[in-house]
Short mmCIF file of C-alpha atoms in Angstrom, two decimals:
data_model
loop_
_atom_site.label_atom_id
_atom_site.label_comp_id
_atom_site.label_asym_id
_atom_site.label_seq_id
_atom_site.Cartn_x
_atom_site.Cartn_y
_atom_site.Cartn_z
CA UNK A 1 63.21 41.69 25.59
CA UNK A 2 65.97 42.96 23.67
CA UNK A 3 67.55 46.36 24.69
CA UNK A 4 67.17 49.29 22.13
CA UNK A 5 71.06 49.45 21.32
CA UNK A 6 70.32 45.42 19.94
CA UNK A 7 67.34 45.76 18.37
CA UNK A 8 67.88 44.33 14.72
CA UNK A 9 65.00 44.95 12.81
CA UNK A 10 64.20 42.47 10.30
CA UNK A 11 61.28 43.49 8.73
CA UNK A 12 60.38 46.81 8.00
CA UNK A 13 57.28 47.98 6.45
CA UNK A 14 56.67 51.71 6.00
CA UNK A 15 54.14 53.53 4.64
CA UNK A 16 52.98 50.92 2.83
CA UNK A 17 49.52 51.49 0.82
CA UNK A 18 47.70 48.94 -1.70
CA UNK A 19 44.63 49.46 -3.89
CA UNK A 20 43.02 46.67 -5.14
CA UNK A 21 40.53 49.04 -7.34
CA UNK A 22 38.62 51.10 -5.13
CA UNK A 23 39.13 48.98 -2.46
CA UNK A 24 41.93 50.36 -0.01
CA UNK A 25 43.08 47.27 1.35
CA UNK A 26 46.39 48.02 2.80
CA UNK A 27 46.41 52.06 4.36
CA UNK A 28 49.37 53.58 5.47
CA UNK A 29 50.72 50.66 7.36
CA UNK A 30 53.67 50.89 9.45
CA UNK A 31 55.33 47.88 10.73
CA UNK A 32 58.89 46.80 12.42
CA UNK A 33 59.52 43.23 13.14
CA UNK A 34 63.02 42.66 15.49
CA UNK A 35 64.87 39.65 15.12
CA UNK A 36 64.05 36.83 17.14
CA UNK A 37 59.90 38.32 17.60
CA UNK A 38 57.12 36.36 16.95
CA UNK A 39 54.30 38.89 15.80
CA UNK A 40 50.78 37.55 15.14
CA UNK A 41 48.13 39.61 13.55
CA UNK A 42 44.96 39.27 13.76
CA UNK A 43 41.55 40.70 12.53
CA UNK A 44 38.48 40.62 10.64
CA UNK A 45 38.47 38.82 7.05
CA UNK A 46 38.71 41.16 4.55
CA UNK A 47 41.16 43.45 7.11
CA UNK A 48 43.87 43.09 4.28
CA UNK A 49 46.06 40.87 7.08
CA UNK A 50 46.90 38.21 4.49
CA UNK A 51 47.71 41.02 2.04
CA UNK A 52 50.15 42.60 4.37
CA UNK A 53 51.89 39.09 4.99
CA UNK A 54 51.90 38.47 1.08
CA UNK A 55 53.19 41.79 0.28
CA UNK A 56 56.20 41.04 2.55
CA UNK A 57 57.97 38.55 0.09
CA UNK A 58 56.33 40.19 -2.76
CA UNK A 59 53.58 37.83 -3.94
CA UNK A 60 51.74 40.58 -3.74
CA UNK A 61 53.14 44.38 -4.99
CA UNK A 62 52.48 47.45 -3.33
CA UNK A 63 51.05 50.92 -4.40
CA UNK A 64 53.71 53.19 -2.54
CA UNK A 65 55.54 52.79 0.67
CA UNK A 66 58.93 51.01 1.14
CA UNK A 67 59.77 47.27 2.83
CA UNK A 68 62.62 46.48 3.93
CA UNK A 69 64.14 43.32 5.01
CA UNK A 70 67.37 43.05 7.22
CA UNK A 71 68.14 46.83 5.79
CA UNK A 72 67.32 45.84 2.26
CA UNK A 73 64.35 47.41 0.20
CA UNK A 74 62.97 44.58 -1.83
CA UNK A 75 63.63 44.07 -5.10
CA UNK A 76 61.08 45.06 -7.46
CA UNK A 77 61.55 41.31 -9.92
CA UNK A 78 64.56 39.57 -11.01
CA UNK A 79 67.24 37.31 -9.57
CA UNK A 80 67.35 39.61 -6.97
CA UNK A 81 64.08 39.10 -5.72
CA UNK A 82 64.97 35.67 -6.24
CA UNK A 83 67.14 35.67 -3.76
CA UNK A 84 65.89 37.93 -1.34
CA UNK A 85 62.27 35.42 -0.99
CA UNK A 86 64.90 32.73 -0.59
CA UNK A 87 65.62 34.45 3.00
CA UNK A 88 61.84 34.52 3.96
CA UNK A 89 60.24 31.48 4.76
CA UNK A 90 56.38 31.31 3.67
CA UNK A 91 53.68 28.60 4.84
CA UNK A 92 50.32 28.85 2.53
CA UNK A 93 46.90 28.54 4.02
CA UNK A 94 46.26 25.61 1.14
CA UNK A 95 50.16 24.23 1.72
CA UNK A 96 51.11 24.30 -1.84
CA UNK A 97 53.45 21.52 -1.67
CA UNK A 98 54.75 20.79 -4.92
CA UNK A 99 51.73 18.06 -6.03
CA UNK A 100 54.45 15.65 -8.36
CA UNK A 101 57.47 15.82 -5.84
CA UNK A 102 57.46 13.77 -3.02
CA UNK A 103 57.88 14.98 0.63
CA UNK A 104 61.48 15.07 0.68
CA UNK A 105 62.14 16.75 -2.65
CA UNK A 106 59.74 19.23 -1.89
CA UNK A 107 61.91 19.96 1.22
CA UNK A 108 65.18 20.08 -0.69
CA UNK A 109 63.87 21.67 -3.85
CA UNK A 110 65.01 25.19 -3.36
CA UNK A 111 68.03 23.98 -0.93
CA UNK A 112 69.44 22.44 -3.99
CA UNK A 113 68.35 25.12 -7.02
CA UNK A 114 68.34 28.09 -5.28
CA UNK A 115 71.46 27.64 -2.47
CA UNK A 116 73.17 25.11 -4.98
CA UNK A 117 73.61 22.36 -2.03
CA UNK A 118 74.98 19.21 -3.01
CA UNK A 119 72.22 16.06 -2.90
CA UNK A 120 73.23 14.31 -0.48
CA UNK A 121 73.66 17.02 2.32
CA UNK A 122 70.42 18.65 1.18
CA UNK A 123 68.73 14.90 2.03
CA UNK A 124 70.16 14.53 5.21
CA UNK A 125 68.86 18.38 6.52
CA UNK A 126 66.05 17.64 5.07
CA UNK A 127 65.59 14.31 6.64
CA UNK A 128 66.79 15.72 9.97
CA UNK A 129 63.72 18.65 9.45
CA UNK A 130 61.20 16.20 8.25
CA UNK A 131 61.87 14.40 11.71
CA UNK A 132 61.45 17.50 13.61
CA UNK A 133 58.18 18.24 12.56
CA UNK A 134 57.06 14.54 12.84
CA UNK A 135 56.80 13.43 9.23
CA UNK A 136 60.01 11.68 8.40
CA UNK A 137 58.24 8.51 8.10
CA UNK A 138 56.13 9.78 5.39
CA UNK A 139 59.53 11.61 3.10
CA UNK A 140 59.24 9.26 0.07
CA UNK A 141 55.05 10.01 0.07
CA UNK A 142 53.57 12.46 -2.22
CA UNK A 143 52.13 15.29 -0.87
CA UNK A 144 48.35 14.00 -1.80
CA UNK A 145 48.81 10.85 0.36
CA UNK A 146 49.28 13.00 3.50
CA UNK A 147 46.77 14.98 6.13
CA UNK A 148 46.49 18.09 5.67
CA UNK A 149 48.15 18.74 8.96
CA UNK A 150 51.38 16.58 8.09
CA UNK A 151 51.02 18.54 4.78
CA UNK A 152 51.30 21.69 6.49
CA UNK A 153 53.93 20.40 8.36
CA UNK A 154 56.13 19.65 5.03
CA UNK A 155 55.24 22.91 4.17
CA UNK A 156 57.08 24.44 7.39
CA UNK A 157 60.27 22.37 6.78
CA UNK A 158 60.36 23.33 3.25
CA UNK A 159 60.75 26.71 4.36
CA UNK A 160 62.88 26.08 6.99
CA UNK A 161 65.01 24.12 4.69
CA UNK A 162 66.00 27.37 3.19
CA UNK A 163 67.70 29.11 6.34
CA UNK A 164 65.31 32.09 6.22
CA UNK A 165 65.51 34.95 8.18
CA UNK A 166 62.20 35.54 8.91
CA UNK A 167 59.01 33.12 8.80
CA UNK A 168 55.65 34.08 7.40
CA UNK A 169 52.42 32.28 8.18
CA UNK A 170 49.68 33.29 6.47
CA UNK A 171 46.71 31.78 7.98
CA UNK A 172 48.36 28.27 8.68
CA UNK A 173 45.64 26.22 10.29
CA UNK A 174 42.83 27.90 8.67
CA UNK A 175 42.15 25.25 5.71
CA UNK A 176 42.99 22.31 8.20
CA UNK A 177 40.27 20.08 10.24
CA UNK A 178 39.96 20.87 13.91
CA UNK A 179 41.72 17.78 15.05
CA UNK A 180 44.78 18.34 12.89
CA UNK A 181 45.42 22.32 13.98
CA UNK A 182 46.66 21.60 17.28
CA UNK A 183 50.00 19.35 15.18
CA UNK A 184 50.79 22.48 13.40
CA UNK A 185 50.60 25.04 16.08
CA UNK A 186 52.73 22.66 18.35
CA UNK A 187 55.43 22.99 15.63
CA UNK A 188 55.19 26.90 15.47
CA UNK A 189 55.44 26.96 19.08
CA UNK A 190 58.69 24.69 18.84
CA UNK A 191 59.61 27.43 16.09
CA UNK A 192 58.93 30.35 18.63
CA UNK A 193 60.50 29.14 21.46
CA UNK A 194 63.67 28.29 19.20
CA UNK A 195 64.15 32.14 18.40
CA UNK A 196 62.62 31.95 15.07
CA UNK A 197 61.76 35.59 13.54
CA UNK A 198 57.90 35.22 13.25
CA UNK A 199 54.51 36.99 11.47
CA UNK A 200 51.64 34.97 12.16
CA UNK A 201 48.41 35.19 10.38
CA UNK A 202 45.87 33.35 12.29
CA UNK A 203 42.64 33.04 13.92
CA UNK A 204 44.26 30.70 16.72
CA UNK A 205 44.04 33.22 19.70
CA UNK A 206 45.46 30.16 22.20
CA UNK A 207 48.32 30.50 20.02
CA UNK A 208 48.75 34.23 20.04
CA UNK A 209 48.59 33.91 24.06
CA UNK A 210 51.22 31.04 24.37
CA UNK A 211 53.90 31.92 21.49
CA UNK A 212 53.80 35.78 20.94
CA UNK A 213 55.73 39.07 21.70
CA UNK A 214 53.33 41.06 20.21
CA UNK A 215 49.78 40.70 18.63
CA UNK A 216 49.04 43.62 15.34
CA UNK A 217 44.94 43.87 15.28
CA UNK A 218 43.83 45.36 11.84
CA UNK A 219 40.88 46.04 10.97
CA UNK A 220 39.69 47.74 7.31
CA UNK A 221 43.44 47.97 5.83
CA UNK A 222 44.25 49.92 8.78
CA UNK A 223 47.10 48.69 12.03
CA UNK A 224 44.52 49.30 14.81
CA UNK A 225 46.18 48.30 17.75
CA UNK A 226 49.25 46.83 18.58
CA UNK A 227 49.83 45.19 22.12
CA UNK A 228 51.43 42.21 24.08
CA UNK A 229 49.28 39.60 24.13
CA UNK A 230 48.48 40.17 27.53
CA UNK A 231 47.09 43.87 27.28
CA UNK A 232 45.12 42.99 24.03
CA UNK A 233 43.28 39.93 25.50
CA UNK A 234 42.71 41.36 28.65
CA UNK A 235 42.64 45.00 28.03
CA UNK A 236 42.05 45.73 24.63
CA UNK A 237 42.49 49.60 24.11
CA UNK A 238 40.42 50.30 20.04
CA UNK A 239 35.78 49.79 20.58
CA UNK A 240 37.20 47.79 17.00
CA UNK A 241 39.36 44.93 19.13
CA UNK A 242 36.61 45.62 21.54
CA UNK A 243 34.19 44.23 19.30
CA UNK A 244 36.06 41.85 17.30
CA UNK A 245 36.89 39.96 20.82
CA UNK A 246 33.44 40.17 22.17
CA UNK A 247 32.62 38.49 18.78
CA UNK A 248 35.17 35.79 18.99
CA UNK A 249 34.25 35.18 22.96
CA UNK A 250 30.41 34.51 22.52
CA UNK A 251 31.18 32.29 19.25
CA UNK B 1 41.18 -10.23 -55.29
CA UNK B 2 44.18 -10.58 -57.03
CA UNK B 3 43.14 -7.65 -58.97
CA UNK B 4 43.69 -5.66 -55.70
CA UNK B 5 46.23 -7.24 -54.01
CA UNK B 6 48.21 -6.55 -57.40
CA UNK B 7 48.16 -2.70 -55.96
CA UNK B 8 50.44 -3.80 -53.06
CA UNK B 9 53.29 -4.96 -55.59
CA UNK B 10 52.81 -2.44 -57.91
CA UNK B 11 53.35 0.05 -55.13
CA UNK B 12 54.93 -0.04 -52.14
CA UNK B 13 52.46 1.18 -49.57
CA UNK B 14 53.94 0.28 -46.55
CA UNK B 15 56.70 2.33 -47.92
CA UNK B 16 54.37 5.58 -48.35
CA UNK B 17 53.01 5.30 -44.81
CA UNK B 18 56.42 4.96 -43.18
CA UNK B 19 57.51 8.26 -45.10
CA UNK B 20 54.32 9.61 -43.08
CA UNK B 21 55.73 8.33 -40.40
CA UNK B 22 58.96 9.64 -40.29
CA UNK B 23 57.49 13.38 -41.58
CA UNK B 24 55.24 12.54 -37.92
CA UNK B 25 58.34 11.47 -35.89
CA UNK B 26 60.51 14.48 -36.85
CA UNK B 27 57.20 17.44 -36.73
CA UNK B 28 56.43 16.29 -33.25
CA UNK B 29 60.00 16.76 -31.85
CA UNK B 30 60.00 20.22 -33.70
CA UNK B 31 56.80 21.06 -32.59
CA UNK B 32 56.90 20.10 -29.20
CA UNK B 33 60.23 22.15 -28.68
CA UNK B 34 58.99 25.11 -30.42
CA UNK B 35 55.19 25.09 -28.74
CA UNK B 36 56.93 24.59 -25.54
CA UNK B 37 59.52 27.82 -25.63
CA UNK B 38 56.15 29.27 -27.02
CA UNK B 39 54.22 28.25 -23.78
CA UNK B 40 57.10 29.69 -21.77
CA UNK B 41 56.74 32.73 -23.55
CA UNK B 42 53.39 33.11 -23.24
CA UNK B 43 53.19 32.63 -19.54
CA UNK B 44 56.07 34.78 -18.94
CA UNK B 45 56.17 37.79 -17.34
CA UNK B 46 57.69 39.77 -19.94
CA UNK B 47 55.18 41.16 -22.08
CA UNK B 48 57.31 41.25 -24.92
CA UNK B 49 57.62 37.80 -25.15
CA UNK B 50 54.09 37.33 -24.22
CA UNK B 51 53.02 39.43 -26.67
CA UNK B 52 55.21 37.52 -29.35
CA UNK B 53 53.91 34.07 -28.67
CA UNK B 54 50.44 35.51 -28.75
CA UNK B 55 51.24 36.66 -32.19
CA UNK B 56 52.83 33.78 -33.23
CA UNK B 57 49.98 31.32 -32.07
CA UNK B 58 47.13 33.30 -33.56
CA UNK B 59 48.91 34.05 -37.32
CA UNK B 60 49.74 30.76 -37.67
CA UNK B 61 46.84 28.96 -36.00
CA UNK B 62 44.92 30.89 -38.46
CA UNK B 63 46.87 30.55 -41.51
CA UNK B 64 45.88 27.10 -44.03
CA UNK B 65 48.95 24.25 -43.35
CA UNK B 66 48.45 23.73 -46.98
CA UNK B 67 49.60 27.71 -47.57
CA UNK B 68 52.37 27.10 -45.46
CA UNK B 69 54.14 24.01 -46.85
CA UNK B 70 53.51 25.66 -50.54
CA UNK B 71 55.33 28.98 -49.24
CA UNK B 72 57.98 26.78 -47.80
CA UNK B 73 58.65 25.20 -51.57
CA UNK B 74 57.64 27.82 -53.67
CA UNK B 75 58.90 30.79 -51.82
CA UNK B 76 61.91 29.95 -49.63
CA UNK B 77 63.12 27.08 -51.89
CA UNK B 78 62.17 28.54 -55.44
CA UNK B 79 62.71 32.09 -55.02
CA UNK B 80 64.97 32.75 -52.08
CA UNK B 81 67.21 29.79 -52.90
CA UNK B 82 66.52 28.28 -48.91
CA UNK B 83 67.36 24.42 -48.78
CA UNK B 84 67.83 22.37 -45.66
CA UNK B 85 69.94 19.83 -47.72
CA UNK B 86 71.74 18.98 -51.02
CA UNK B 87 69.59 16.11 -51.57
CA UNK B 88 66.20 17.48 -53.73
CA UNK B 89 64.18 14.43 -51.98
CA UNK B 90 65.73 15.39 -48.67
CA UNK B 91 64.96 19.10 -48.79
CA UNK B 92 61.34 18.59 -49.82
CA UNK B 93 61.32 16.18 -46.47
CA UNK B 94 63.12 19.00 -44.50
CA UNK B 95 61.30 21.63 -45.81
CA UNK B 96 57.56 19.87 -44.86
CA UNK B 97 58.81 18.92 -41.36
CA UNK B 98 59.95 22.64 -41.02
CA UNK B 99 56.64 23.77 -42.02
CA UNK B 100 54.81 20.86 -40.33
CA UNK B 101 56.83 21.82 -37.10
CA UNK B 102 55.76 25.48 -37.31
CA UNK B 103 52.44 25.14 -37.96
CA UNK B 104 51.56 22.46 -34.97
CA UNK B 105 53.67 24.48 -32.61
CA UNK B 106 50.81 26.74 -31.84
CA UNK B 107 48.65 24.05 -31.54
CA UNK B 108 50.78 22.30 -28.74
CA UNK B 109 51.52 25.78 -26.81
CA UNK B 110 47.64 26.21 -26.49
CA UNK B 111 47.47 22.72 -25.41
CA UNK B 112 49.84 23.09 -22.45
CA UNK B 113 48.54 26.42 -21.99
CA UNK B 114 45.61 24.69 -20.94
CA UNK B 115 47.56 21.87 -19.00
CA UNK B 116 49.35 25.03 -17.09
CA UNK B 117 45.90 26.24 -16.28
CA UNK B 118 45.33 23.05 -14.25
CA UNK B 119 48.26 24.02 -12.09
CA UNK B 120 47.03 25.74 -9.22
CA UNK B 121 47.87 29.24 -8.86
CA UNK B 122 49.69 27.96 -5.66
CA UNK B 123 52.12 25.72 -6.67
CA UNK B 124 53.66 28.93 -8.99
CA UNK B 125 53.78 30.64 -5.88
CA UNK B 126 55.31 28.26 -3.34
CA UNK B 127 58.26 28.31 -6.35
CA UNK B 128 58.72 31.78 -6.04
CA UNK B 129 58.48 31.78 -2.47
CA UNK B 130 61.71 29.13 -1.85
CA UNK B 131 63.26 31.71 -4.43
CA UNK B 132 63.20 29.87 -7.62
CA UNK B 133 63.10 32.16 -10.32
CA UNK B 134 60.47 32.18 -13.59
CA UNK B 135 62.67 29.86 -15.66
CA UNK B 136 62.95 27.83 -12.50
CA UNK B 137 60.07 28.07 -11.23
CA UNK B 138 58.19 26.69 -15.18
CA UNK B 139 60.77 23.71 -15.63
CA UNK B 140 60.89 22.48 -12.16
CA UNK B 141 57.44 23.23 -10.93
CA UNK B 142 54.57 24.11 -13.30
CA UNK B 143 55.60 22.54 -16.50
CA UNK B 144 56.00 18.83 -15.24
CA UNK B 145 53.13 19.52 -13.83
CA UNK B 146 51.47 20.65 -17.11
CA UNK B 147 52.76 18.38 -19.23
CA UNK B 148 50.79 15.72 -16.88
CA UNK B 149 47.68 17.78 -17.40
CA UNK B 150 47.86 18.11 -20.95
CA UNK B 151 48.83 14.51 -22.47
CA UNK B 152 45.27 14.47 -24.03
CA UNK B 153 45.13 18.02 -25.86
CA UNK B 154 48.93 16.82 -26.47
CA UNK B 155 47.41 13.50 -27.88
CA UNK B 156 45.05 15.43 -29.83
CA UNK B 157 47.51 17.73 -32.09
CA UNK B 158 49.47 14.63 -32.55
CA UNK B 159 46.75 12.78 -34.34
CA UNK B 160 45.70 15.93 -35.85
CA UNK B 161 49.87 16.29 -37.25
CA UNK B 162 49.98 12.32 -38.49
CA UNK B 163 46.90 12.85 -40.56
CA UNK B 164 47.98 16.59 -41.97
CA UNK B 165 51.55 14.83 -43.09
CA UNK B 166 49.55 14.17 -46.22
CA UNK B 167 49.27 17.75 -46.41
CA UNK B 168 53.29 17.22 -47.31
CA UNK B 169 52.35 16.32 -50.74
CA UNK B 170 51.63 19.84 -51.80
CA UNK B 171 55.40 20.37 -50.67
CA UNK B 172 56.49 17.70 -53.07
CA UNK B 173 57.11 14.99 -50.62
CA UNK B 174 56.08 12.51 -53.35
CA UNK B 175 56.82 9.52 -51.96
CA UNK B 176 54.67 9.91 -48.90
CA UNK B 177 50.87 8.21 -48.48
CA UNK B 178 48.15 10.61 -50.35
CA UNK B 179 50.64 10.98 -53.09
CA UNK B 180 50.84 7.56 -53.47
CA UNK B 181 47.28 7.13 -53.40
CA UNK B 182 47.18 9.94 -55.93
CA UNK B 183 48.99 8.07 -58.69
CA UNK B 184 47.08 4.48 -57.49
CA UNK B 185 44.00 6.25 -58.53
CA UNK B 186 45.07 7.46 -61.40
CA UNK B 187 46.62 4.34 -63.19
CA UNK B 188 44.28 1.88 -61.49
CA UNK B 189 40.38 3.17 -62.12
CA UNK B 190 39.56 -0.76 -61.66
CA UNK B 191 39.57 -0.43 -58.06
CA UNK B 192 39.12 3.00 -56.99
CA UNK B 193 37.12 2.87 -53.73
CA UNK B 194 39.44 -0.07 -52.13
CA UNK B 195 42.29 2.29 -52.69
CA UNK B 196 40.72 4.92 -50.84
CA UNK B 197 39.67 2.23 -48.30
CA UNK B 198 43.13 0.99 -47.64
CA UNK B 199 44.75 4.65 -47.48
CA UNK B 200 41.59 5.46 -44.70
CA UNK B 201 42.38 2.02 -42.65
CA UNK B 202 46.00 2.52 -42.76
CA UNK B 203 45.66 5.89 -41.08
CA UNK B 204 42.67 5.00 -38.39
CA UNK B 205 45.19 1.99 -37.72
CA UNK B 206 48.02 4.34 -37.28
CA UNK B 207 46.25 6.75 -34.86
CA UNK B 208 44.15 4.90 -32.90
CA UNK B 209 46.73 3.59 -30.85
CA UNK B 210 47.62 7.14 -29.98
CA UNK B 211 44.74 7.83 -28.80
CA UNK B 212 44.35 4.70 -26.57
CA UNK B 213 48.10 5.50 -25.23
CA UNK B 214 47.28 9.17 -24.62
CA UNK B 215 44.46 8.37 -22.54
CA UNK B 216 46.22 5.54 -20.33
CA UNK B 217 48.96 7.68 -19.89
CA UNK B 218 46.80 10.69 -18.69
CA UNK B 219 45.63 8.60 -16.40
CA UNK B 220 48.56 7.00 -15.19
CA UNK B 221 50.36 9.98 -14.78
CA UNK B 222 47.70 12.24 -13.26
CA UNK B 223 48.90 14.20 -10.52
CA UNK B 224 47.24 13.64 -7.65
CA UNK B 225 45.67 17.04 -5.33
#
């Protein structure tokens, strides 16, 4: 753990309320993210989790409250907010590789438009991130003729291609069979351990134990609890993680 | 027989079709340039220009091709002096592709409207989310993408545009196929349902290898999910 005087927050959400109708899905939600922390939140479906990790790179807009990332309110649309999503990384639940690029121009799709790389250097980190997450065999594929878990995979070193500051994961393992999960989460645990800025949306609790600094529990749009891994698995404080553990434990 | 191959040196009806042809060529190129910025528009995020190529596609989707053309001759040619060339044969031939062009634009923007609706909402999203922005984001990601999904609707307005270049008679493109046919009729009443005949064949023969090519390619270049 960082001391206080070298804390660099990275993301910063405050206040932060959405509506979607009458439907309150996102109330009053306060969160800081330091560099370097992997944060996993958990909860219910419906808790507005995957909401909260969409609103922080803006695929999803907010009602009132600020977010900041690295010190920067987020643009509300333009180049600007261009450039500020190029800084955060963002792995789908459904991967969303680009379906008529192959593997390795997915991966250096934005390094080249977006950063204006040259070609050849964008193939070779590309290449170099393909073979860290285990599909570099597969770069001239398209995205179809993969697994979903070496699809998912892609997906991580298409973000990563970009340099970001922070990673989101919104629910990364959730639309993948059981046997393919464990690939992924291996990855994001090579991610964690590397110092990579981290929010996790999951359901993998092994994963929340083994990779992060801090587990966010919501429940009904609202941040119930927030612990170490350690206190919330063991010790959980809210009847509402109470409940939602007890739930997950006898399933 | 010889009484109706006569028509084919009396006329030159290979002639008359490739003037369709060429009045096809030229219309699809506009067309496809103008439906496309119309597409972008449309899906944009500005409603302005949303609102525009709404406008756009439903006046002239709803307005007679044959009203068009005519305005183009008798409204920006006769009385506003308009011309798109020297040449009085070559205008007419501007002038129909012009209107030709215009009018079949908002037929292909609804068609890859509905080839961008086959791109999952997804794929816009993972654009955004590498930081391309909208202009990026529709070349690189969503329009190759719905191009792919839409060769058949595509295929569809094409056929659709060969057969209304006839329309370009009315806009004094005399030289193409249904005024040809016109004067046959008129000076040959000896053989008058042949000459519709061969006018009908010559068409079916033109389009029906559109069709065949539109649906190979769509299936050749399907992308795969």
């Amino acid at each position: 753990m960082t001391s206080p005087a070298q804390t660099h927050v990275l993301v910063d959400l405050q206040s932060v309320n959405k509506h979607y109708g009458p439907l309150h899905v996102l109330q009053n939600i306060n969160l800081q993210v330091t560099k370097g922390e992997v944060v996993v939140v958990i909860g219910p479906s419906g808790s507005g989790k995957s909401t909260l990790c969409r609103a922080i790179n803006r695929l999803e807009t907010i009602d009132d409250g600020d977010i900041f990332i690295d010190g920067k309110k987020i643009p509300a649309e333009g180049k600007e907010l261009a450039r500020m999503r190029a800084d955060v990384g963002m792995v789908f639940q459904s991967f969303n590789l680009f379906a008529h690029k192959n593997i390795l121009e997915n991966v250096t799709l934005g390094p080249i438009k977006v950063r204006g790389v040259a070609k050849p250097e964008a193939e070779k980190d590309a290449m170099a991130l393909l073979e860290r997450v285990g599909v570099g065999k597969q770069a001239n594929k398209l995205p179809a003729q993969l697994s979903g878990g070496q699809q998912q995979r892609v997906a991580i070193a298409r973000a990563l291609a970009m340099k970001p500051k922070v990673m989101l994961f919104d629910e990364p393992t959730s639309a993948l069979d059981p046997e393919m999960i464990q690939e992924v989460l291996d990855v994001m645990i090579g991610l964690a351990k590397d110092g990579m800025t981290m929010i996790v949306v999951t359901h993998e609790m092994g994963f929340a134990r083994r990779a992060a600094d801090r587990v966010v529990f919501m429940a009904d749009g609202q941040i119930v609890e927030e612990a170490t891994p350690e206190q919330f698995f063991t010790n959980p404080q809210s009847t509402r993680a109470k409940d939602f553990l007890s739930k997950l434990i006898t399933n | 027989m010889d009484n109706y191959l006569s028509l084919f040196t009396q006329y030159n009806i290979p002639a008359a079709f490739w003037v369709n042809i060429q009045l096809t060529f030229w219309a699809a190129i506009g067309a496809l340039v103008i439906g496309t910025i119309l597409a972008l528009m449309r899906i944009s995020p500005v409603p302005s220009f949303e609102a525009f190529g709404a406008g756009y596609v439903n006046i002239i989707r709803n307005t007679p091709l044959t009203i068009i053309l005519l305005f183009g001759v008798l409204a920006l040619y006769n009385q506003l002096g308009f011309r798109l060339s020297d040449d009085f044969q070559t205008n007419f031939f501007r002038l129909a592709v012009m209107g030709l062009s215009i009018y079949h634009a908002a037929f292909v923007c609804e068609a890859i409207r509905s080839g961008v609706n086959t791109v999952p909402q997804g794929q816009a999203e993972a654009a955004r989310a590498i930081g391309l922005g909208f202009l990026q984001s529709a070349s690189l990601v969503i329009l190759p993408q719905a191009f792919r999904g839409a060769i058949v609707p595509l295929g569809n307005v094409l056929i659709a545009l060969i057969k209304n270049t006839t329309v370009a008679a009315v806009g004094s493109v005399a030289v193409e196929a249904s005024s040809v046919m016109k004067t046959a009729l008129e000076f040959r009443g000896d053989i008058i349902i042949p000459i519709f005949l061969t006018f009908a064949i010559g068409f079916v023969i033109i389009v029906i290898p559109v069709g065949l090519l539109t649906t190979w390619l769509s299936k050749k270049l399907a992308v795969a999910r």
